[in-house]
Coordinates of C-alpha atoms in Angstrom, one line a residue:
X28 CA 103.4 39.8 61.4
X29 CA 99.7 39.8 59.3
X30 CA 99.4 43.0 58.4
X31 CA 103.6 42.2 57.6
X32 CA 103.1 40.2 54.9
X33 CA 100.1 42.0 53.7
X34 CA 102.0 45.1 53.2
X35 CA 104.7 43.8 51.9
X36 CA 102.3 41.9 49.3
X37 CA 100.8 45.1 48.0
X38 CA 104.3 47.1 47.9
X39 CA 105.5 44.1 45.7
X40 CA 102.1 43.6 43.7
X41 CA 102.3 47.6 42.7
X42 CA 105.6 47.6 41.7
X43 CA 105.3 44.6 39.2
X44 CA 101.8 45.2 38.0
X45 CA 103.1 47.4 34.6
X46 CA 104.0 46.5 31.4
X47 CA 107.6 46.2 31.2
X48 CA 110.0 43.9 29.4
X49 CA 109.7 41.0 31.5
X50 CA 105.4 41.0 32.2
X51 CA 105.6 41.5 28.2
X52 CA 107.5 38.6 27.2
X53 CA 105.6 36.4 30.5
X54 CA 102.4 37.4 28.6
X55 CA 103.5 36.6 24.7
X56 CA 104.8 33.6 25.8
X57 CA 101.5 32.9 28.3
X58 CA 99.1 33.3 24.9
X59 CA 101.4 31.5 22.7
X60 CA 101.4 28.4 25.2
X61 CA 105.5 28.1 24.8
X62 CA 107.5 27.8 28.1
X63 CA 104.4 28.6 30.3
X64 CA 105.5 27.1 33.3
X65 CA 109.3 27.1 33.3
X66 CA 109.2 31.1 32.6
X67 CA 106.9 31.6 35.7
X68 CA 109.0 29.4 37.6
X69 CA 112.2 31.6 36.6
X70 CA 111.0 35.2 37.2
X71 CA 109.0 34.6 40.5
X72 CA 112.1 32.7 41.6
X73 CA 114.3 35.5 40.7
X74 CA 112.1 37.9 42.3
X75 CA 112.0 35.7 45.5
X76 CA 115.8 35.7 45.3
X77 CA 116.3 39.4 44.8
X78 CA 113.5 40.7 47.2
X79 CA 115.5 38.6 49.6
X80 CA 118.6 40.1 48.7
X81 CA 116.9 43.3 49.7
X82 CA 115.6 42.7 52.7
X83 CA 118.8 41.3 54.0
X84 CA 120.2 44.4 53.2
X85 CA 122.4 44.3 49.8
X86 CA 120.1 47.1 48.6
X87 CA 122.0 49.6 50.4
X88 CA 125.5 48.5 49.2
X89 CA 124.1 48.2 45.7
X90 CA 123.1 51.7 46.4
X91 CA 126.5 52.9 47.2
X92 CA 127.6 51.2 43.8
X93 CA 126.6 53.8 41.0
X94 CA 129.0 52.3 38.6
X95 CA 127.7 48.6 38.8
X96 CA 124.4 49.9 38.0
X97 CA 125.4 52.4 35.4
X98 CA 127.2 48.9 33.6
X99 CA 123.7 46.4 34.0
X100 CA 121.7 49.5 32.8
X101 CA 124.1 49.9 29.6
X102 CA 123.9 45.8 29.2
X103 CA 120.2 46.1 30.0
X104 CA 119.9 49.1 27.8
X105 CA 121.3 47.6 24.7
X106 CA 118.9 44.5 25.1
X107 CA 115.5 45.7 25.4
X108 CA 116.7 48.6 22.5
X109 CA 117.4 44.8 20.3
X110 CA 114.7 43.6 21.6
X111 CA 112.2 46.3 20.7
X112 CA 113.5 45.9 17.4
X113 CA 112.5 42.4 16.9
X114 CA 109.1 43.3 17.5
X115 CA 108.7 46.1 15.6
X116 CA 110.1 43.7 13.0
X117 CA 106.9 41.3 14.0
X118 CA 104.9 44.0 13.5
X119 CA 105.4 44.2 9.3
X120 CA 105.3 40.5 9.2
X121 CA 101.7 40.0 9.3
X122 CA 102.0 36.1 8.0
X123 CA 103.9 35.3 11.0
X124 CA 101.7 37.4 13.8
X125 CA 98.3 34.7 14.0
X126 CA 98.5 32.4 17.5
X127 CA 99.0 29.0 15.5
X128 CA 101.6 30.4 12.6
X129 CA 103.8 32.4 15.0
X130 CA 107.4 30.1 14.6
X131 CA 107.2 28.1 18.6
X132 CA 110.9 28.4 20.1
X133 CA 113.1 26.3 21.6
X134 CA 112.3 25.8 25.4
X135 CA 116.4 26.8 25.8
X136 CA 116.0 30.2 24.2
X137 CA 112.6 31.2 25.8
X138 CA 114.7 30.7 29.4
X139 CA 117.6 32.5 28.1
X140 CA 115.3 35.1 27.0
X141 CA 113.7 34.8 30.3
X142 CA 116.7 35.0 32.5
X143 CA 118.3 37.9 30.3
X144 CA 115.1 40.1 30.9
X145 CA 115.1 39.5 34.2
X146 CA 118.6 40.0 35.3
X147 CA 119.6 42.6 32.9
X148 CA 117.0 45.0 33.5
X149 CA 117.7 47.5 36.3
X150 CA 114.4 48.0 36.7
X151 CA 114.4 44.8 38.6
X152 CA 116.9 45.5 41.0
X153 CA 115.5 49.1 41.6
X154 CA 112.0 47.6 42.4
X155 CA 112.9 44.5 44.6
X156 CA 116.8 45.2 45.8
X157 CA 116.4 48.6 46.5
X158 CA 112.7 49.7 47.4
X159 CA 111.2 46.2 48.7
X160 CA 114.0 46.3 50.3
X161 CA 114.4 50.0 51.7
X162 CA 110.9 49.5 53.1
X163 CA 111.1 46.0 54.4
X164 CA 114.0 47.7 56.8
X165 CA 111.2 49.9 58.2
X166 CA 109.9 47.1 59.6
X167 CA 112.2 46.1 62.0
X168 CA 112.3 42.4 62.8
X169 CA 109.2 42.0 61.1
X170 CA 110.9 42.4 57.4
X171 CA 111.2 38.8 56.6
X172 CA 107.2 38.8 57.3
X173 CA 107.1 41.7 54.5
X174 CA 109.6 40.2 52.3
X175 CA 107.4 37.0 52.0
X176 CA 104.4 39.4 51.4
X177 CA 106.5 41.2 48.1
X178 CA 107.0 37.1 47.3
X179 CA 103.7 35.7 47.0
X180 CA 102.9 39.3 45.1
X181 CA 105.2 38.4 42.6
X182 CA 104.0 34.0 42.6
X183 CA 100.8 35.1 42.3
X184 CA 100.9 37.9 39.0
X185 CA 103.3 36.2 36.8
X186 CA 101.6 33.0 37.9
X187 CA 98.1 34.6 36.8
X188 CA 99.9 36.8 33.8
X189 CA 101.5 33.7 32.1
X190 CA 99.0 31.1 32.9
X191 CA 95.8 33.6 32.8
X192 CA 97.0 34.9 29.1
X193 CA 95.6 31.6 27.3
X194 CA 92.1 33.1 27.9
X195 CA 93.0 36.0 25.3
X196 CA 94.0 33.2 22.6
X197 CA 91.0 33.9 20.8
X198 CA 91.8 37.6 20.5
X199 CA 95.2 37.2 19.1
X200 CA 93.6 34.5 16.5
X201 CA 94.0 37.6 14.1
X202 CA 96.9 38.7 12.9
X203 CA 95.8 42.7 13.4
X204 CA 96.0 42.1 17.6
X205 CA 99.0 40.6 17.2
X206 CA 100.5 43.8 15.0
X207 CA 98.8 46.0 18.2
X208 CA 100.9 44.0 20.8
X209 CA 104.1 43.6 18.8
X210 CA 104.0 47.5 18.5
X211 CA 103.4 48.2 22.1
X212 CA 106.4 45.5 23.1
X213 CA 108.0 48.0 20.5
X214 CA 107.3 51.2 22.2
X215 CA 107.7 50.0 25.3
X216 CA 111.3 48.0 25.4
X217 CA 112.8 50.4 23.0
X218 CA 111.8 53.5 24.7
X219 CA 112.8 51.6 28.1
X220 CA 116.6 50.9 26.8
X221 CA 117.1 54.0 25.2
X222 CA 116.3 55.9 28.5
X223 CA 118.8 53.1 30.4
X224 CA 121.6 53.8 27.8
X225 CA 121.3 57.5 28.1
X226 CA 121.3 57.7 31.9

């Protein structure tokens, strides 16, 4: 049982530790110290639900319906491109790029953005539902222990990213650091969005 959990933890961590829409958003919120607890909870809870669906066998059902994934891909791609354009716009607005000068959005907007980035991102489904679900199936009766390990990895990662980002606040006191971060976010989001839109 412990080995299955460790395997699930390692698999989950290897899939989630990569720059993407969700991670970039959590990092930004963490640096700004805005709505961090709720964002971390949404990301971790969403992953837990999706991992559970994958372990339960929904992954094989979704895999058999490529049209559904395509629809989600188009919606997610559009959103990512728009988010990338907004990040690119911030690169050229130095006045809004300081740790204390960044306008604080409402918690409601942060929650909606987080939910959208999580549930309209096809990569989340591919990683959690399909991939984790497929690997979990190879553990037979211990597949739920594997899934629990993957969920723990998600919780640890988002908590570390969201609450640990404040340690970088000193670095992001400089407008140039925000410009670099937003430039990387813009490049990543637009690239991912275009990839999804082009299939």
